[in-house]
Amino acid sequence: MGSVSILLLMFCGFAFAALAIGLGNKLSLKRYNPEKGEAYECGMETQGTTWVQFHVGYYLFALVFLLFDVEIAFLYPWAVVFKEIGMVAFIEIVFFVLVLFLGLLYAHKKKALSWM
Amino acid sequence: MQLSISLLEITRAIDSWLNSIFHPHVAFGIELVLAGVAVILLVVAMAVLMVYAERKLAGFMQMRLGPMRVGKYGSMQAIADVMKLLLKECLVPTNSDKMMFKLAPFVVTVVSFMTIVPIAFARGIQLWDINIGVFYITAVSSLSVIGILMAGWSSNNKYSLLGAMRSGAQIVSYELSGGLALIVVVMMSGTLSISGIVQAQADGWWVIKGHIPVIIAFVTFIITSTAELNRAPFDLAEAESELTAGYHTEYSGMQFAMFFLSEYTNMFVLSMVAATVFLGGWMPFHIAGLEGFNHFMDYIPGIVWFFGKTFFILFLIVWFRWTFPRLRIDQLLKLEWKYLLPVSIINVLFAAFIALMGWYL
């Protein structure tokens, strides 16, 4: 069907969600109550603001992820042509992966991969 | 002589019939509408079926009956749930970031729909046979984390934010081993297109003829897809006992239903990918040398094989949920970064070595 199908499914998802949420809004009974608009945190009144700076631990993982995600993106084209090229491709990829594996070991040594 | 009519022939017949009546552009438009309706029906039917199947299986695994009241053996339970959600009010918290809050369910739904594009349901039944099919699925399915982070951040609720951050860290981490597991099969098939990978399994599924590296890849892929779906035992993002409901705490009514639906859609799409890549997609099960047996297997239509394999993997995922207790976040990240990732990197090299030596069939 060609590249149109991506647009088609984007539209389908959007239309489906819009239709369902719209229908829900139409059918549901609405009664205004200020209590309904409060944050649901176990019934107590909310203490302090939510939008705060977050723990840096999550970002360390995001950084290491970025490194390996790019590695995997490079591995895909290699995987397709690997069998045609043969031994040379294998040796090259061993070096490529080894360098990144050292990076993983370094991150492990620096305790970036252990929580908190 | 072919006894059964394949789905491909039906679609071709519809195509030629439409083209004989209408102008080609109009016929193409009608086909687009038909395909869209088919996809929406598939998604809704699978979600309804899986909600029921999961609750029933959960019941049986815990020596209960599961839903029994609505319809025969509770078969109408999922439909009753949808009706209930339709009649609920869509609440928007007063202090939330309202635009992002309303946009998030759309993002997750659109992303989960988009992943269906390259899936091959039967011979030739595929929306678009992209030459980078596997890569497309891994790329698009990872976009769902944006919708989850949007939902968590905009709710202005501490539970939502914590759930979204956990979910982000988890999805992002487990994507790596999932991608590496797929690379093993891509390497052995020598192509990224879904139909190509299925075609490469005509003489045996990868999980059987690929030997040890593919089995390791299959196991890691099942683990990582369970984690990417935020399902138990990796359901920290919506751990009921700690975070109420995680990133969709503040959502109600149909907006919540959209998160629910997209979660189930992602679940069956990833099961379909696992079924396609490792278990041979719509290819029947063959044993070399047993001609009669192989002929008998050929008579079962491809779509039955495909959905049979998909449901087998879905059953595994449901089974995990009622078997393992939930992990802590440090255990979760340790499992990925210190065990699964090194194992799958070495597994890729191991598979390359085996392929190079010609030790696999």
Short mmCIF file of C-alpha atoms in Angstrom, two decimals:
data_model
loop_
_atom_site.label_atom_id
_atom_site.label_comp_id
_atom_site.label_asym_id
_atom_site.label_seq_id
_atom_site.Cartn_x
_atom_site.Cartn_y
_atom_site.Cartn_z
CA MET A 1 0.00 0.00 0.00
CA GLY A 2 3.03 2.21 0.30
CA SER A 3 4.02 5.01 2.61
CA VAL A 4 0.43 6.26 2.70
CA SER A 5 -0.29 3.51 5.21
CA ILE A 6 1.76 5.25 7.92
CA LEU A 7 -0.27 8.42 7.46
CA LEU A 8 -3.43 6.33 7.31
CA LEU A 9 -2.72 4.66 10.65
CA MET A 10 -1.70 7.97 12.24
CA PHE A 11 -5.03 9.36 11.15
CA CYS A 12 -6.86 6.21 12.30
CA GLY A 13 -5.33 6.40 15.76
CA PHE A 14 -6.07 10.09 16.07
CA ALA A 15 -9.62 9.75 14.77
CA PHE A 16 -10.30 6.76 16.98
CA ALA A 17 -9.07 8.54 20.11
CA ALA A 18 -10.95 11.73 19.20
CA LEU A 19 -14.15 9.80 18.54
CA ALA A 20 -13.93 7.77 21.73
CA ILE A 21 -13.07 10.72 23.98
CA GLY A 22 -15.67 12.90 22.27
CA LEU A 23 -18.34 10.25 22.68
CA GLY A 24 -17.35 9.80 26.31
CA ASN A 25 -17.65 13.54 26.89
CA LYS A 26 -21.04 13.57 25.20
CA LEU A 27 -22.52 10.63 27.10
CA SER A 28 -21.08 11.21 30.54
CA LEU A 29 -22.90 13.03 33.30
CA LYS A 30 -21.03 16.18 34.31
CA ARG A 31 -21.47 17.84 37.67
CA TYR A 32 -19.02 20.53 38.66
CA ASN A 33 -17.37 20.17 42.03
CA PRO A 34 -14.09 21.87 43.00
CA GLU A 35 -13.03 18.73 44.88
CA LYS A 36 -12.95 16.80 41.61
CA GLY A 37 -10.21 19.02 40.21
CA GLU A 38 -7.78 18.34 43.04
CA ALA A 39 -4.80 16.05 42.66
CA TYR A 40 -5.49 12.49 43.76
CA GLU A 41 -2.85 11.75 46.34
CA CYS A 42 -4.54 9.42 48.83
CA GLY A 43 -7.18 11.89 49.90
CA MET A 44 -4.85 14.24 51.79
CA GLU A 45 -4.39 17.78 50.57
CA THR A 46 -1.34 18.04 48.32
CA GLN A 47 1.83 19.23 50.00
CA GLY A 48 4.29 21.32 48.01
CA THR A 49 4.78 21.58 44.29
CA THR A 50 5.12 18.61 41.96
CA TRP A 51 7.19 20.18 39.22
CA VAL A 52 10.55 19.98 40.95
CA GLN A 53 14.06 19.06 39.88
CA PHE A 54 14.33 15.33 39.52
CA HIS A 55 16.92 12.89 40.76
CA VAL A 56 20.02 12.84 38.55
CA GLY A 57 20.13 9.02 38.58
CA TYR A 58 17.53 8.85 35.83
CA TYR A 59 19.56 11.13 33.56
CA LEU A 60 22.72 9.06 33.96
CA PHE A 61 20.82 6.08 32.63
CA ALA A 62 19.47 8.21 29.80
CA LEU A 63 23.03 9.20 28.85
CA VAL A 64 24.33 5.64 28.84
CA PHE A 65 21.23 4.63 26.92
CA LEU A 66 21.98 7.19 24.23
CA LEU A 67 25.43 5.71 23.70
CA PHE A 68 24.15 2.18 23.27
CA ASP A 69 21.10 3.12 21.25
CA VAL A 70 23.34 4.75 18.66
CA GLU A 71 25.51 1.64 18.71
CA ILE A 72 22.49 -0.52 17.97
CA ALA A 73 21.37 1.81 15.19
CA PHE A 74 24.84 1.26 13.66
CA LEU A 75 24.56 -2.50 14.13
CA TYR A 76 21.38 -2.82 12.03
CA PRO A 77 22.95 -2.05 8.62
CA TRP A 78 25.93 -4.19 9.58
CA ALA A 79 23.61 -7.10 10.39
CA VAL A 80 21.97 -6.90 6.97
CA VAL A 81 25.16 -7.16 4.93
CA PHE A 82 27.18 -9.23 7.39
CA LYS A 83 26.88 -12.57 5.61
CA GLU A 84 27.99 -11.13 2.27
CA ILE A 85 31.12 -9.50 3.65
CA GLY A 86 32.12 -12.29 6.01
CA MET A 87 35.24 -12.39 8.17
CA VAL A 88 36.27 -8.75 7.71
CA ALA A 89 32.89 -7.54 8.94
CA PHE A 90 33.12 -9.82 11.94
CA ILE A 91 36.55 -8.56 13.01
CA GLU A 92 35.55 -4.95 12.53
CA ILE A 93 32.38 -5.34 14.57
CA VAL A 94 34.29 -7.07 17.35
CA PHE A 95 36.47 -3.97 17.68
CA PHE A 96 33.47 -1.65 17.46
CA VAL A 97 31.52 -3.52 20.13
CA LEU A 98 34.61 -3.94 22.29
CA VAL A 99 35.16 -0.19 22.52
CA LEU A 100 31.57 0.34 23.60
CA PHE A 101 31.75 -2.60 25.97
CA LEU A 102 34.71 -0.89 27.62
CA GLY A 103 32.46 2.15 27.93
CA LEU A 104 29.90 0.01 29.73
CA LEU A 105 32.62 -1.34 32.04
CA TYR A 106 33.78 2.23 32.73
CA ALA A 107 30.23 3.29 33.59
CA HIS A 108 29.96 0.26 35.84
CA LYS A 109 33.27 1.10 37.51
CA LYS A 110 32.16 4.71 38.07
CA LYS A 111 29.00 3.31 39.73
CA ALA A 112 26.78 5.06 37.20
CA LEU A 113 24.79 1.86 36.80
CA SER A 114 24.03 1.25 40.44
CA TRP A 115 20.95 2.97 41.76
CA MET A 116 21.41 5.94 44.13
CA MET B 1 -4.66 -28.24 -6.07
CA GLN B 2 -5.16 -25.62 -3.41
CA LEU B 3 -8.21 -26.39 -1.33
CA SER B 4 -8.33 -23.36 0.92
CA ILE B 5 -8.81 -19.81 -0.30
CA SER B 6 -6.00 -17.59 0.97
CA LEU B 7 -6.60 -14.09 2.29
CA LEU B 8 -4.30 -12.72 -0.39
CA GLU B 9 -6.71 -13.94 -3.09
CA ILE B 10 -9.63 -12.30 -1.31
CA THR B 11 -7.83 -8.96 -1.10
CA ARG B 12 -6.76 -9.24 -4.76
CA ALA B 13 -10.35 -10.01 -5.77
CA ILE B 14 -11.61 -6.96 -3.88
CA ASP B 15 -8.88 -4.84 -5.45
CA SER B 16 -9.64 -5.87 -9.02
CA TRP B 17 -13.39 -5.58 -8.42
CA LEU B 18 -13.02 -2.02 -7.12
CA ASN B 19 -10.71 -1.08 -9.97
CA SER B 20 -13.17 -2.44 -12.53
CA ILE B 21 -16.01 -0.28 -11.18
CA PHE B 22 -14.31 2.95 -10.10
CA HIS B 23 -11.52 5.21 -11.29
CA PRO B 24 -8.19 3.92 -9.87
CA HIS B 25 -7.86 6.92 -7.52
CA VAL B 26 -11.33 6.37 -6.11
CA ALA B 27 -10.65 2.65 -5.76
CA PHE B 28 -7.44 3.42 -3.86
CA GLY B 29 -9.37 5.76 -1.57
CA ILE B 30 -11.95 3.06 -0.85
CA GLU B 31 -9.16 0.59 -0.11
CA LEU B 32 -7.61 3.06 2.33
CA VAL B 33 -10.94 3.36 4.14
CA LEU B 34 -11.33 -0.42 4.23
CA ALA B 35 -7.79 -0.88 5.58
CA GLY B 36 -8.34 1.77 8.25
CA VAL B 37 -11.60 0.19 9.38
CA ALA B 38 -9.95 -3.23 9.43
CA VAL B 39 -7.10 -1.98 11.62
CA ILE B 40 -9.46 -0.24 14.06
CA LEU B 41 -11.62 -3.37 14.27
CA LEU B 42 -8.54 -5.52 14.83
CA VAL B 43 -7.26 -3.28 17.63
CA VAL B 44 -10.64 -3.07 19.38
CA ALA B 45 -11.38 -6.78 18.98
CA MET B 46 -7.94 -7.80 20.26
CA ALA B 47 -8.18 -5.44 23.23
CA VAL B 48 -11.65 -6.68 24.21
CA LEU B 49 -10.61 -10.29 23.77
CA MET B 50 -7.40 -9.84 25.73
CA VAL B 51 -9.02 -8.06 28.65
CA TYR B 52 -11.45 -10.95 28.98
CA ALA B 53 -8.80 -13.62 28.41
CA GLU B 54 -6.44 -12.05 30.91
CA ARG B 55 -9.06 -11.80 33.66
CA LYS B 56 -10.23 -15.33 33.01
CA LEU B 57 -6.66 -16.71 33.00
CA ALA B 58 -5.85 -14.77 36.15
CA GLY B 59 -8.90 -16.34 37.75
CA PHE B 60 -7.91 -19.86 36.77
CA MET B 61 -4.32 -19.36 37.91
CA GLN B 62 -5.56 -18.29 41.33
CA MET B 63 -8.17 -21.06 41.62
CA ARG B 64 -11.03 -18.62 41.05
CA LEU B 65 -13.60 -18.50 38.30
CA GLY B 66 -12.87 -14.97 37.10
CA PRO B 67 -15.70 -12.85 35.67
CA MET B 68 -18.92 -14.88 35.55
CA ARG B 69 -21.85 -12.47 35.84
CA VAL B 70 -22.06 -10.53 32.57
CA GLY B 71 -23.13 -12.85 29.76
CA LYS B 72 -22.33 -16.54 29.50
CA TYR B 73 -19.19 -17.22 31.57
CA GLY B 74 -18.66 -13.49 31.83
CA SER B 75 -17.96 -13.18 28.12
CA MET B 76 -19.56 -9.73 27.94
CA GLN B 77 -17.43 -8.39 30.83
CA ALA B 78 -15.03 -6.38 28.67
CA ILE B 79 -17.89 -4.77 26.75
CA ALA B 80 -19.57 -3.84 30.02
CA ASP B 81 -16.30 -2.26 31.15
CA VAL B 82 -16.11 -0.19 27.97
CA MET B 83 -19.71 0.98 28.50
CA LYS B 84 -18.87 1.95 32.06
CA LEU B 85 -15.83 3.96 30.94
CA LEU B 86 -17.92 5.68 28.25
CA LEU B 87 -20.36 6.92 30.87
CA LYS B 88 -17.66 8.24 33.21
CA GLU B 89 -16.72 11.88 33.33
CA CYS B 90 -13.33 12.84 31.87
CA LEU B 91 -11.86 14.83 34.73
CA VAL B 92 -9.06 17.33 34.18
CA PRO B 93 -7.26 18.43 37.37
CA THR B 94 -7.45 22.18 38.00
CA ASN B 95 -3.72 22.66 38.42
CA SER B 96 -2.61 20.45 35.55
CA ASP B 97 -1.00 21.51 32.29
CA LYS B 98 -4.33 21.15 30.49
CA MET B 99 -3.19 21.01 26.89
CA MET B 100 -0.50 18.39 27.50
CA PHE B 101 -2.88 16.48 29.74
CA LYS B 102 -5.45 16.21 26.98
CA LEU B 103 -2.88 15.54 24.27
CA ALA B 104 -1.13 12.62 25.99
CA PRO B 105 -3.82 9.96 25.32
CA PHE B 106 -3.78 10.94 21.65
CA VAL B 107 0.00 10.53 21.46
CA VAL B 108 0.01 7.04 22.97
CA THR B 109 -2.90 5.90 20.79
CA VAL B 110 -1.39 7.21 17.57
CA VAL B 111 1.98 5.62 18.36
CA SER B 112 0.44 2.25 19.16
CA PHE B 113 -1.57 2.33 15.94
CA MET B 114 1.49 3.26 13.87
CA THR B 115 3.41 0.17 14.96
CA ILE B 116 0.93 -2.05 13.09
CA VAL B 117 2.09 -0.81 9.65
CA PRO B 118 4.73 -3.45 8.76
CA ILE B 119 3.17 -6.48 10.50
CA ALA B 120 2.55 -9.39 8.13
CA PHE B 121 -0.64 -11.21 9.15
CA ALA B 122 -0.61 -13.80 6.38
CA ARG B 123 1.03 -14.23 2.98
CA GLY B 124 0.79 -10.80 1.37
CA ILE B 125 -1.51 -9.36 4.05
CA GLN B 126 0.57 -6.42 5.13
CA LEU B 127 -0.17 -2.70 5.04
CA TRP B 128 3.28 -1.77 3.81
CA ASP B 129 6.18 -4.14 3.33
CA ILE B 130 8.84 -1.64 4.44
CA ASN B 131 12.37 -2.77 3.69
CA ILE B 132 13.37 -1.66 7.22
CA GLY B 133 10.34 -3.22 8.95
CA VAL B 134 12.04 -4.41 12.14
CA PHE B 135 13.90 -1.13 12.55
CA TYR B 136 10.67 0.80 11.98
CA ILE B 137 8.90 -1.10 14.75
CA THR B 138 11.69 -0.60 17.29
CA ALA B 139 11.90 3.08 16.37
CA VAL B 140 8.19 3.83 16.52
CA SER B 141 7.33 1.74 19.56
CA SER B 142 9.91 3.64 21.61
CA LEU B 143 8.00 6.88 20.92
CA SER B 144 5.28 5.79 23.35
CA VAL B 145 7.54 6.90 26.20
CA ILE B 146 6.93 10.51 25.11
CA GLY B 147 3.19 10.13 25.66
CA ILE B 148 3.79 8.52 29.04
CA LEU B 149 6.15 11.30 30.16
CA MET B 150 3.67 13.91 28.93
CA ALA B 151 0.88 12.28 30.93
CA GLY B 152 3.00 12.00 34.05
CA TRP B 153 4.40 15.51 33.94
CA SER B 154 1.21 17.34 33.03
CA SER B 155 -0.96 15.69 35.70
CA ASN B 156 0.70 17.74 38.46
CA ASN B 157 0.53 14.72 40.71
CA LYS B 158 3.54 13.26 42.48
CA TYR B 159 2.51 9.68 41.87
CA SER B 160 2.05 10.36 38.17
CA LEU B 161 5.43 12.02 37.88
CA LEU B 162 7.22 9.24 39.72
CA GLY B 163 5.44 6.62 37.65
CA ALA B 164 6.32 8.38 34.41
CA MET B 165 9.99 8.78 35.35
CA ARG B 166 10.26 5.14 36.33
CA SER B 167 8.51 4.13 33.16
CA GLY B 168 10.85 6.29 31.08
CA ALA B 169 13.98 4.83 32.68
CA GLN B 170 12.61 1.33 32.24
CA ILE B 171 11.42 1.55 28.64
CA VAL B 172 14.59 3.29 27.57
CA SER B 173 16.85 0.72 29.26
CA TYR B 174 15.10 -2.39 28.06
CA GLU B 175 14.91 -1.17 24.49
CA LEU B 176 18.64 -1.89 24.16
CA SER B 177 18.54 -5.63 24.77
CA GLY B 178 15.34 -5.87 22.75
CA GLY B 179 17.07 -4.29 19.77
CA LEU B 180 20.12 -6.52 20.17
CA ALA B 181 17.90 -9.60 20.33
CA LEU B 182 16.30 -8.61 17.03
CA ILE B 183 19.72 -8.00 15.47
CA VAL B 184 20.60 -11.68 15.93
CA VAL B 185 17.72 -12.72 13.68
CA VAL B 186 18.29 -9.85 11.24
CA MET B 187 21.86 -11.03 10.86
CA MET B 188 20.84 -14.61 10.15
CA SER B 189 18.09 -13.62 7.70
CA GLY B 190 20.18 -10.90 6.06
CA THR B 191 17.21 -8.57 5.73
CA LEU B 192 15.24 -6.08 7.82
CA SER B 193 11.90 -6.45 6.07
CA ILE B 194 9.26 -8.45 7.93
CA SER B 195 8.20 -10.43 4.88
CA GLY B 196 11.83 -11.23 4.13
CA ILE B 197 12.39 -12.52 7.64
CA VAL B 198 9.24 -14.67 7.40
CA GLN B 199 10.37 -15.97 4.01
CA ALA B 200 13.76 -16.92 5.48
CA GLN B 201 11.94 -19.21 7.89
CA ALA B 202 10.23 -21.28 5.21
CA ASP B 203 12.47 -24.27 6.00
CA GLY B 204 12.24 -23.91 9.78
CA TRP B 205 11.55 -21.29 12.40
CA TRP B 206 14.54 -19.33 13.68
CA VAL B 207 13.97 -20.46 17.23
CA ILE B 208 14.44 -24.06 16.06
CA LYS B 209 17.06 -23.79 13.32
CA GLY B 210 18.96 -20.86 14.84
CA HIS B 211 20.27 -22.94 17.75
CA ILE B 212 21.51 -21.43 21.01
CA PRO B 213 22.03 -17.73 20.06
CA VAL B 214 18.47 -17.38 18.78
CA ILE B 215 17.03 -19.12 21.82
CA ILE B 216 18.95 -16.69 24.06
CA ALA B 217 17.72 -13.82 21.90
CA PHE B 218 14.13 -15.10 22.10
CA VAL B 219 14.22 -15.29 25.89
CA THR B 220 15.76 -11.81 26.20
CA PHE B 221 13.21 -10.43 23.74
CA ILE B 222 10.30 -11.83 25.77
CA ILE B 223 11.76 -10.38 28.99
CA THR B 224 12.45 -6.98 27.45
CA SER B 225 9.06 -6.76 25.78
CA THR B 226 7.38 -7.52 29.10
CA ALA B 227 9.44 -4.72 30.62
CA GLU B 228 8.76 -2.29 27.78
CA LEU B 229 5.05 -2.89 28.20
CA ASN B 230 5.26 -1.98 31.90
CA ARG B 231 3.64 -5.25 32.80
CA ALA B 232 4.22 -7.30 35.93
CA PRO B 233 6.81 -8.25 37.16
CA PHE B 234 8.14 -4.98 35.71
CA ASP B 235 5.06 -2.88 36.52
CA LEU B 236 6.83 -0.38 38.78
CA ALA B 237 5.49 2.46 36.68
CA GLU B 238 1.97 1.72 37.81
CA ALA B 239 2.61 -0.21 40.98
CA GLU B 240 -0.84 -0.11 42.54
CA SER B 241 0.31 -0.48 46.10
CA GLU B 242 2.88 2.34 45.89
CA LEU B 243 1.79 4.80 43.22
CA THR B 244 -2.00 4.34 42.95
CA ALA B 245 -1.92 3.94 39.17
CA GLY B 246 1.33 5.57 38.08
CA TYR B 247 1.24 7.97 35.16
CA HIS B 248 -2.51 7.62 34.56
CA THR B 249 -3.60 8.27 38.15
CA GLU B 250 -5.40 11.46 37.18
CA TYR B 251 -7.06 10.11 34.06
CA SER B 252 -10.63 8.92 34.08
CA GLY B 253 -13.32 7.89 31.63
CA MET B 254 -12.39 7.53 27.98
CA GLN B 255 -9.03 9.27 28.38
CA PHE B 256 -8.01 6.47 30.74
CA ALA B 257 -9.48 3.93 28.32
CA MET B 258 -7.13 5.23 25.61
CA PHE B 259 -4.09 4.52 27.80
CA PHE B 260 -5.49 1.10 28.53
CA LEU B 261 -6.16 0.40 24.87
CA SER B 262 -2.74 1.55 23.72
CA GLU B 263 -1.10 -0.61 26.37
CA TYR B 264 -2.94 -3.65 25.08
CA THR B 265 -2.22 -2.69 21.47
CA ASN B 266 1.49 -2.40 22.23
CA MET B 267 1.30 -5.76 23.96
CA PHE B 268 -0.16 -7.60 21.00
CA VAL B 269 2.04 -5.79 18.48
CA LEU B 270 5.17 -6.84 20.38
CA SER B 271 3.81 -10.39 20.62
CA MET B 272 3.22 -10.33 16.87
CA VAL B 273 6.79 -9.14 16.32
CA ALA B 274 8.13 -11.94 18.51
CA ALA B 275 5.93 -14.44 16.68
CA THR B 276 7.11 -13.13 13.30
CA VAL B 277 10.79 -12.85 14.02
CA PHE B 278 11.39 -15.92 16.16
CA LEU B 279 8.47 -18.27 15.54
CA GLY B 280 8.13 -17.92 11.78
CA GLY B 281 5.13 -15.60 11.41
CA TRP B 282 2.52 -17.25 9.23
CA MET B 283 4.84 -20.10 8.23
CA PRO B 284 3.45 -23.53 9.21
CA PHE B 285 5.37 -25.95 11.39
CA HIS B 286 7.34 -28.45 9.34
CA ILE B 287 9.43 -31.44 10.28
CA ALA B 288 11.96 -32.33 7.59
CA GLY B 289 11.28 -35.73 6.09
CA LEU B 290 7.68 -36.19 7.21
CA GLU B 291 5.86 -35.38 3.95
CA GLY B 292 2.34 -36.29 5.10
CA PHE B 293 2.67 -34.28 8.27
CA ASN B 294 4.01 -31.26 6.37
CA HIS B 295 1.13 -31.41 3.88
CA PHE B 296 -1.36 -31.57 6.70
CA MET B 297 0.25 -28.51 8.33
CA ASP B 298 0.13 -26.63 5.01
CA TYR B 299 -3.66 -26.88 4.96
CA ILE B 300 -3.96 -24.79 8.12
CA PRO B 301 -4.21 -21.17 6.87
CA GLY B 302 -1.33 -18.80 7.56
CA ILE B 303 -3.46 -16.41 9.56
CA VAL B 304 -4.36 -19.20 12.01
CA TRP B 305 -0.68 -19.98 12.49
CA PHE B 306 0.12 -16.32 12.97
CA PHE B 307 -2.57 -15.65 15.55
CA GLY B 308 -1.90 -18.97 17.26
CA LYS B 309 1.73 -17.98 17.81
CA THR B 310 0.73 -14.49 18.87
CA PHE B 311 -1.68 -15.82 21.45
CA PHE B 312 0.93 -18.26 22.71
CA ILE B 313 3.28 -15.35 23.46
CA LEU B 314 0.44 -13.30 24.95
CA PHE B 315 -0.31 -16.25 27.20
CA LEU B 316 3.33 -16.31 28.32
CA ILE B 317 3.18 -12.60 29.17
CA VAL B 318 -0.05 -13.05 31.16
CA TRP B 319 1.46 -16.05 32.86
CA PHE B 320 4.48 -13.97 34.01
CA ARG B 321 2.17 -11.46 35.59
CA TRP B 322 0.59 -13.98 37.94
CA THR B 323 3.81 -15.84 38.68
CA PHE B 324 6.53 -13.36 39.60
CA PRO B 325 6.48 -10.69 42.32
CA ARG B 326 7.27 -7.11 41.35
CA LEU B 327 10.91 -5.99 41.18
CA ARG B 328 12.35 -2.92 42.89
CA ILE B 329 13.70 -0.17 40.64
CA ASP B 330 17.33 -0.91 41.53
CA GLN B 331 16.81 -4.62 40.80
CA LEU B 332 15.11 -3.72 37.55
CA LEU B 333 17.94 -1.53 36.32
CA LYS B 334 20.55 -3.99 37.58
CA LEU B 335 18.90 -6.82 35.65
CA GLU B 336 19.08 -4.82 32.43
CA TRP B 337 22.44 -3.10 32.68
CA LYS B 338 24.47 -5.75 34.45
CA TYR B 339 22.98 -8.96 33.07
CA LEU B 340 20.78 -8.62 29.98
CA LEU B 341 22.81 -6.00 28.11
CA PRO B 342 26.24 -7.69 28.38
CA VAL B 343 24.67 -11.07 27.67
CA SER B 344 22.91 -9.81 24.56
CA ILE B 345 25.99 -7.97 23.26
CA ILE B 346 28.08 -11.12 23.63
CA ASN B 347 25.22 -13.12 22.14
CA VAL B 348 25.28 -10.98 18.99
CA LEU B 349 29.01 -11.63 18.55
CA PHE B 350 28.51 -15.32 19.30
CA ALA B 351 25.72 -15.53 16.70
CA ALA B 352 27.92 -13.72 14.17
CA PHE B 353 30.72 -16.20 14.82
CA ILE B 354 28.39 -19.18 14.41
CA ALA B 355 26.94 -17.74 11.22
CA LEU B 356 30.43 -17.12 9.89
CA MET B 357 31.53 -20.67 10.60
CA GLY B 358 28.35 -21.99 9.00
CA TRP B 359 27.44 -24.02 12.06
CA TYR B 360 23.77 -23.23 11.82
CA LEU B 361 21.56 -24.79 9.17
#
